[in-house]
Amino acid sequence: MEIKYVSTTCPYCGTGCGFNLVVRDGKVFDVAHWQRAPVNGGKLCPKGRYAHEFVNSPDRLTKPLIKKDGEFVEATWDEAYDLIAEKFKSYKPDEVACLSSARTSNEENYLMQKFARVALKTLHVDHCARLCHASTVAGLAAVFGSGAMTNSIKDIAESKCVFVLGSNTFEQHPLIGRSIIRAKEGGGKLIVADPRLTPTAKQADLYMPFVSGTDVAILNGLMQEIIRNGREDKEFIERRTKDFEKLKEAVMKDDYSLENVSKVSGIPVESLRTAAEWIATADVAALIYSMGITQHTVGVDNVKSTANLMMLTGNMGKPGGGVNPLRGQNNVQGACDMGALPNVYSGYQKVTDEAAQKKMKEMWGVDELAEGKVGYTVTEMVNVLAESPGELKAMYIMGENPMLSDPDLTHVEEGLRNLEFLVVQDIFMSETAELADVVLPAACYAEKDGTQTNTERRVQRWKKAQEPPGEAKEDWKILCELGSKMGYPEQFTFESPEAVFDEVAAVTPSYHGMSYARLDPDGLHWPCPTEEHPGTPILHRETFAMPDGLGVFSPIEWKPPAEVPDDEYPYVLTTGRTIWQWHTGTMTRRSWSLEMEAPIGWIEINSEDAKELGIEDDEVVRASTRRGSVEIPARVTPEIIKGVMFIPFHYKEHPANRLTHNALDPVAKIPEYKACAVKVEKITEE
Ligand code: SF4
């Protein structure tokens, strides 16, 4: 019997913890702690601890499948490739769209956007960052010049006041929660604002329950209180920022007095006053947010408001401070960095910029690219498919499951069914793969080399621990083989992920100084522009990444969500996750240690609301919105604010996204998962 330990990076959340995969006779069979792992020092949350359990599931896809007469039939790789190439070549470039994957490596995301742009010549390539942090990328880039977490996970522990807004860090990024606990142990205060008394909120020194969708009002109110008391950092504002007067004019309005903000948000005036004082008077304060901020029709406004608060109080560019968006998927930061977005090439080089187009054509050795304008986002693709049938005809989806993850699932299904040809590449037969014409079996994280970039911009290695099952192949190999079949062998001949990474480093300024040799074992934070550069754990130390070096204050007015409660749908519905499951459950629901902890969905209902509705704990109720209904067990609890309901979105049996609203932020095109109007009823026997 041969046992080996292979150090790699967790495939779940954006924290990027390292662990050892334990391999016995060529098969992964356990996870063991990797004590020197740079982010987590050997500690793991339950998902990381059991990240081996789905790897050798009997449900893994092992052969290419082609649908014939409505049934999947096993095929050879050549048969599948020939069909895909023939079909893709039969469409005009803009009739084909691609979805890349935040679950796959940087190399694979890079190749997917290259495949879309070089082989298909389509403008339409995007991925699920659109659904979680598109507003971060757009909002922070507009304010700071760079749309990413400004500080490192480690230095959160140095903060003297951590303000968590719209993030259940202890459940969704548990090993970042550890840095928050260290901050508390060092005398720092923790403020948590959340509609639910989450495990994160339970650790707070000050907990502020609030009604979903009132974030800008809260942030403006805090800023008004800080300015009224003369506690803004005047020196920082003068030296490092511009447009302060515009911000001041907006936030000093009577609408944002603490009394008025309290009425809108439900947070007591005293709590708001205390929060403002703690943030403004701490030696250094950090703001942490996640999808509670971003997943709104005002997601970009919310993000800019968090930046306003941190600049106002001079908490940028130093340890223990900053604006810290926690990215969801393991490699969603990397998928954005690699240009799996319709508006940018890798390193956020704009597709509309002629110099960038010229550079990419030269680097890729092609005369022509899809260029000149920005393609469709994920959310726009679905809308076009459902509302303008025939405009998009074919789609290539790698490692995403929009049939459970996207808002308004009835609309999504209608759209996907309008496609003439759908290719899905995945490790399991997902709800989306069921609709495909061709399914390609992919290798999972344990079966390939590569890199991923965590939420703090740290690029780290994946290492191959076992062979993929059956005939499954690594995504990078599939993309290269398909690229060659499409007529671009020179552009898609790579011997290894390392060779792909070398091309990434060559074309991507923030990755220029990186190589596999340098990434082992601690990784590097981008920007890392030269081979000697040590990486950049803290951004904006001296200047912001703007042409004039100044951070830009943005005057933002609060706007309510696109759909607000009324007589027919009197409650606010918000969605989220549990620590035991991951997104659409394709991996965690095949991990028995996790599945047994949280095997079914639920709707959280405030105890007083439940009493008024005559609903008991555990009773199956009907939750309905204008998009559809779900029958789901009630969890009656005082730990959610009155008037707000919560459903986790993992469960196909109780799909929260059948209810959610696909209204979009006008800039980031992110949907409003965090607030729509819902009614909840008892189910009566007919
Ligand atoms: Fe994996 Fe995130 Fe848990 Fe770390 S915190 S073990 S990266 S799921």
mmCIF file of C-alpha atoms in Angstrom, residues 281-480:
data_model
loop_
_atom_site.group_PDB
_atom_site.id
_atom_site.type_symbol
_atom_site.label_atom_id
_atom_site.label_comp_id
_atom_site.label_asym_id
_atom_site.label_seq_id
_atom_site.Cartn_x
_atom_site.Cartn_y
_atom_site.Cartn_z
ATOM 1 C CA THR A 281 -12.358 56.706 16.845
ATOM 2 C CA ALA A 282 -10.628 53.305 16.459
ATOM 3 C CA ASP A 283 -6.892 53.466 15.757
ATOM 4 C CA VAL A 284 -7.668 51.450 12.653
ATOM 5 C CA ALA A 285 -10.971 50.057 11.412
ATOM 6 C CA ALA A 286 -11.684 47.465 8.708
ATOM 7 C CA LEU A 287 -14.903 47.041 6.783
ATOM 8 C CA ILE A 288 -15.813 43.524 5.638
ATOM 9 C CA TYR A 289 -18.699 42.874 3.293
ATOM 10 C CA SER A 290 -19.981 40.176 1.079
ATOM 11 C CA MET A 291 -23.090 39.472 -0.932
ATOM 12 C CA GLY A 292 -25.416 41.255 1.461
ATOM 13 C CA ILE A 293 -23.913 44.399 -0.060
ATOM 14 C CA THR A 294 -23.388 43.335 -3.648
ATOM 15 C CA GLN A 295 -26.506 41.388 -4.642
ATOM 16 C CA HIS A 296 -28.817 44.352 -5.086
ATOM 17 C CA THR A 297 -30.054 46.558 -7.894
ATOM 18 C CA VAL A 298 -27.991 49.190 -6.060
ATOM 19 C CA GLY A 299 -25.004 46.858 -5.573
ATOM 20 C CA VAL A 300 -22.513 49.316 -7.070
ATOM 21 C CA ASP A 301 -23.937 52.157 -4.956
ATOM 22 C CA ASN A 302 -23.645 49.979 -1.845
ATOM 23 C CA VAL A 303 -20.009 49.162 -2.630
ATOM 24 C CA LYS A 304 -19.119 52.790 -3.278
ATOM 25 C CA SER A 305 -20.749 53.729 0.041
ATOM 26 C CA THR A 306 -18.542 51.279 1.952
ATOM 27 C CA ALA A 307 -15.537 52.904 0.283
ATOM 28 C CA ASN A 308 -16.842 56.367 1.200
ATOM 29 C CA LEU A 309 -16.976 55.388 4.879
ATOM 30 C CA MET A 310 -13.475 53.944 4.945
ATOM 31 C CA MET A 311 -11.952 56.937 3.135
ATOM 32 C CA LEU A 312 -13.873 59.366 5.346
ATOM 33 C CA THR A 313 -12.300 57.777 8.406
ATOM 34 C CA GLY A 314 -8.822 57.464 6.853
ATOM 35 C CA ASN A 315 -8.763 53.684 7.115
ATOM 36 C CA MET A 316 -7.229 52.935 3.737
ATOM 37 C CA GLY A 317 -3.738 51.732 2.858
ATOM 38 C CA LYS A 318 -2.754 50.471 6.290
ATOM 39 C CA PRO A 319 -2.725 47.156 8.178
ATOM 40 C CA GLY A 320 -5.967 46.339 9.948
ATOM 41 C CA GLY A 321 -8.016 48.651 7.726
ATOM 42 C CA GLY A 322 -9.443 48.713 4.251
ATOM 43 C CA VAL A 323 -12.504 47.698 2.334
ATOM 44 C CA ASN A 324 -12.591 43.931 2.301
ATOM 45 C CA PRO A 325 -15.085 42.234 -0.006
ATOM 46 C CA LEU A 326 -15.035 38.502 0.685
ATOM 47 C CA ARG A 327 -15.259 36.685 -2.632
ATOM 48 C CA GLY A 328 -17.485 33.624 -2.666
ATOM 49 C CA GLN A 329 -16.182 30.843 -4.900
ATOM 50 C CA ASN A 330 -12.661 29.515 -4.505
ATOM 51 C CA ASN A 331 -11.437 31.123 -7.728
ATOM 52 C CA VAL A 332 -13.902 33.856 -8.506
ATOM 53 C CA GLN A 333 -11.166 36.457 -8.029
ATOM 54 C CA GLY A 334 -8.956 34.539 -10.463
ATOM 55 C CA ALA A 335 -11.720 34.047 -13.035
ATOM 56 C CA CYS A 336 -12.160 37.843 -13.091
ATOM 57 C CA ASP A 337 -8.397 38.418 -13.187
ATOM 58 C CA MET A 338 -8.158 36.064 -16.180
ATOM 59 C CA GLY A 339 -10.657 38.098 -18.223
ATOM 60 C CA ALA A 340 -13.571 35.656 -18.127
ATOM 61 C CA LEU A 341 -15.741 38.770 -18.308
ATOM 62 C CA PRO A 342 -17.305 40.419 -21.360
ATOM 63 C CA ASN A 343 -15.601 43.794 -20.895
ATOM 64 C CA VAL A 344 -11.972 42.931 -20.142
ATOM 65 C CA TYR A 345 -9.058 40.702 -21.108
ATOM 66 C CA SER A 346 -6.858 39.330 -18.323
ATOM 67 C CA GLY A 347 -5.632 41.886 -15.802
ATOM 68 C CA TYR A 348 -8.704 44.085 -16.474
ATOM 69 C CA GLN A 349 -7.362 45.342 -19.821
ATOM 70 C CA LYS A 350 -10.436 46.761 -21.518
ATOM 71 C CA VAL A 351 -11.700 45.023 -24.672
ATOM 72 C CA THR A 352 -12.725 48.429 -25.990
ATOM 73 C CA ASP A 353 -9.174 49.773 -25.711
ATOM 74 C CA GLU A 354 -7.410 49.656 -29.084
ATOM 75 C CA ALA A 355 -3.961 49.244 -27.573
ATOM 76 C CA ALA A 356 -5.160 46.249 -25.547
ATOM 77 C CA GLN A 357 -6.792 44.699 -28.638
ATOM 78 C CA LYS A 358 -3.565 45.122 -30.617
ATOM 79 C CA LYS A 359 -1.506 43.624 -27.817
ATOM 80 C CA MET A 360 -3.773 40.576 -27.472
ATOM 81 C CA LYS A 361 -3.818 39.962 -31.231
ATOM 82 C CA GLU A 362 -0.029 40.006 -31.299
ATOM 83 C CA MET A 363 0.309 37.802 -28.208
ATOM 84 C CA TRP A 364 -2.236 35.314 -29.530
ATOM 85 C CA GLY A 365 -0.976 35.367 -33.119
ATOM 86 C CA VAL A 366 -4.311 36.195 -34.763
ATOM 87 C CA ASP A 367 -5.355 38.940 -37.198
ATOM 88 C CA GLU A 368 -8.849 39.213 -35.903
ATOM 89 C CA LEU A 369 -10.634 39.022 -32.551
ATOM 90 C CA ALA A 370 -14.119 39.602 -31.337
ATOM 91 C CA GLU A 371 -13.617 43.246 -30.482
ATOM 92 C CA GLY A 372 -14.854 46.760 -30.379
ATOM 93 C CA LYS A 373 -17.674 46.363 -27.929
ATOM 94 C CA VAL A 374 -18.658 44.638 -24.735
ATOM 95 C CA GLY A 375 -20.570 41.357 -24.948
ATOM 96 C CA TYR A 376 -23.456 40.071 -22.883
ATOM 97 C CA THR A 377 -23.211 39.333 -19.182
ATOM 98 C CA VAL A 378 -24.625 36.064 -17.777
ATOM 99 C CA THR A 379 -27.808 37.811 -16.736
ATOM 100 C CA GLU A 380 -28.207 39.488 -20.121
ATOM 101 C CA MET A 381 -27.576 36.168 -21.908
ATOM 102 C CA VAL A 382 -30.478 34.589 -20.006
ATOM 103 C CA ASN A 383 -32.750 37.546 -20.709
ATOM 104 C CA VAL A 384 -31.883 37.524 -24.415
ATOM 105 C CA LEU A 385 -32.457 33.766 -24.606
ATOM 106 C CA ALA A 386 -35.840 33.991 -22.930
ATOM 107 C CA GLU A 387 -37.065 37.201 -24.502
ATOM 108 C CA SER A 388 -35.466 37.251 -27.992
ATOM 109 C CA PRO A 389 -35.339 33.606 -29.048
ATOM 110 C CA GLY A 390 -32.962 33.020 -31.952
ATOM 111 C CA GLU A 391 -30.546 35.839 -31.159
ATOM 112 C CA LEU A 392 -28.265 33.518 -29.193
ATOM 113 C CA LYS A 393 -28.324 29.991 -30.598
ATOM 114 C CA ALA A 394 -25.568 28.035 -28.869
ATOM 115 C CA MET A 395 -23.871 28.043 -25.514
ATOM 116 C CA TYR A 396 -20.816 26.443 -23.923
ATOM 117 C CA ILE A 397 -21.029 26.234 -20.126
ATOM 118 C CA MET A 398 -18.023 25.080 -18.105
ATOM 119 C CA GLY A 399 -18.590 24.214 -14.442
ATOM 120 C CA GLU A 400 -21.648 26.330 -13.726
ATOM 121 C CA ASN A 401 -25.197 25.402 -12.832
ATOM 122 C CA PRO A 402 -27.494 28.313 -13.703
ATOM 123 C CA MET A 403 -30.528 26.026 -13.401
ATOM 124 C CA LEU A 404 -30.190 26.331 -9.634
ATOM 125 C CA SER A 405 -27.929 29.330 -9.077
ATOM 126 C CA ASP A 406 -29.516 32.045 -11.199
ATOM 127 C CA PRO A 407 -32.505 34.194 -10.239
ATOM 128 C CA ASP A 408 -36.014 33.400 -11.460
ATOM 129 C CA LEU A 409 -35.391 29.779 -12.467
ATOM 130 C CA THR A 410 -38.529 29.516 -14.597
ATOM 131 C CA HIS A 411 -37.129 32.315 -16.756
ATOM 132 C CA VAL A 412 -33.685 30.643 -16.853
ATOM 133 C CA GLU A 413 -35.142 27.302 -17.963
ATOM 134 C CA GLU A 414 -37.247 28.983 -20.622
ATOM 135 C CA GLY A 415 -34.104 30.685 -21.927
ATOM 136 C CA LEU A 416 -31.884 27.606 -21.944
ATOM 137 C CA ARG A 417 -34.581 25.539 -23.644
ATOM 138 C CA ASN A 418 -34.619 28.114 -26.456
ATOM 139 C CA LEU A 419 -31.008 27.246 -27.345
ATOM 140 C CA GLU A 420 -30.402 25.164 -30.448
ATOM 141 C CA PHE A 421 -27.209 23.678 -29.046
ATOM 142 C CA LEU A 422 -25.905 23.513 -25.480
ATOM 143 C CA VAL A 423 -22.594 22.038 -24.330
ATOM 144 C CA VAL A 424 -22.033 21.548 -20.600
ATOM 145 C CA GLN A 425 -18.668 20.532 -19.153
ATOM 146 C CA ASP A 426 -18.841 19.430 -15.532
ATOM 147 C CA ILE A 427 -17.878 16.817 -12.977
ATOM 148 C CA PHE A 428 -21.481 15.753 -12.197
ATOM 149 C CA MET A 429 -24.768 15.633 -14.094
ATOM 150 C CA SER A 430 -26.081 18.980 -12.830
ATOM 151 C CA GLU A 431 -29.565 20.393 -13.353
ATOM 152 C CA THR A 432 -28.077 22.450 -16.212
ATOM 153 C CA ALA A 433 -26.249 19.475 -17.761
ATOM 154 C CA GLU A 434 -29.589 17.647 -17.957
ATOM 155 C CA LEU A 435 -30.658 20.225 -20.574
ATOM 156 C CA ALA A 436 -27.472 19.889 -22.665
ATOM 157 C CA ASP A 437 -27.003 18.381 -26.116
ATOM 158 C CA VAL A 438 -23.436 17.350 -25.264
ATOM 159 C CA VAL A 439 -22.000 16.755 -21.788
ATOM 160 C CA LEU A 440 -18.221 16.628 -21.382
ATOM 161 C CA PRO A 441 -16.816 14.890 -18.260
ATOM 162 C CA ALA A 442 -14.281 17.078 -16.456
ATOM 163 C CA ALA A 443 -11.585 16.473 -13.875
ATOM 164 C CA CYS A 444 -12.091 17.992 -10.415
ATOM 165 C CA TYR A 445 -9.650 20.093 -8.387
ATOM 166 C CA ALA A 446 -7.897 17.000 -6.983
ATOM 167 C CA GLU A 447 -7.081 15.740 -10.450
ATOM 168 C CA LYS A 448 -5.112 18.589 -11.951
ATOM 169 C CA ASP A 449 -2.317 21.084 -11.524
ATOM 170 C CA GLY A 450 -3.066 24.763 -11.706
ATOM 171 C CA THR A 451 -3.459 27.949 -9.725
ATOM 172 C CA GLN A 452 -6.292 29.825 -8.071
ATOM 173 C CA THR A 453 -6.502 33.338 -6.631
ATOM 174 C CA ASN A 454 -8.207 33.812 -3.298
ATOM 175 C CA THR A 455 -10.181 36.749 -2.015
ATOM 176 C CA GLU A 456 -7.057 38.574 -0.780
ATOM 177 C CA ARG A 457 -5.522 38.349 -4.292
ATOM 178 C CA ARG A 458 -3.120 35.571 -3.288
ATOM 179 C CA VAL A 459 -2.323 33.274 -6.213
ATOM 180 C CA GLN A 460 -1.762 29.708 -4.980
ATOM 181 C CA ARG A 461 -1.102 26.282 -6.468
ATOM 182 C CA TRP A 462 -3.349 23.280 -6.983
ATOM 183 C CA LYS A 463 -1.510 19.993 -7.236
ATOM 184 C CA LYS A 464 -2.700 16.838 -8.892
ATOM 185 C CA ALA A 465 -3.343 14.006 -6.430
ATOM 186 C CA GLN A 466 -5.065 11.365 -8.575
ATOM 187 C CA GLU A 467 -6.098 10.606 -12.156
ATOM 188 C CA PRO A 468 -9.583 11.707 -13.263
ATOM 189 C CA PRO A 469 -12.190 8.902 -13.289
ATOM 190 C CA GLY A 470 -12.881 6.969 -16.489
ATOM 191 C CA GLU A 471 -12.313 9.130 -19.534
ATOM 192 C CA ALA A 472 -12.824 12.459 -17.740
ATOM 193 C CA LYS A 473 -10.235 15.113 -18.661
ATOM 194 C CA GLU A 474 -8.879 18.324 -17.184
ATOM 195 C CA ASP A 475 -10.800 21.405 -18.387
ATOM 196 C CA TRP A 476 -7.588 22.943 -19.752
ATOM 197 C CA LYS A 477 -6.987 19.878 -21.931
ATOM 198 C CA ILE A 478 -10.551 19.877 -23.224
ATOM 199 C CA LEU A 479 -10.309 23.577 -24.119
ATOM 200 C CA CYS A 480 -6.985 23.040 -25.894
#
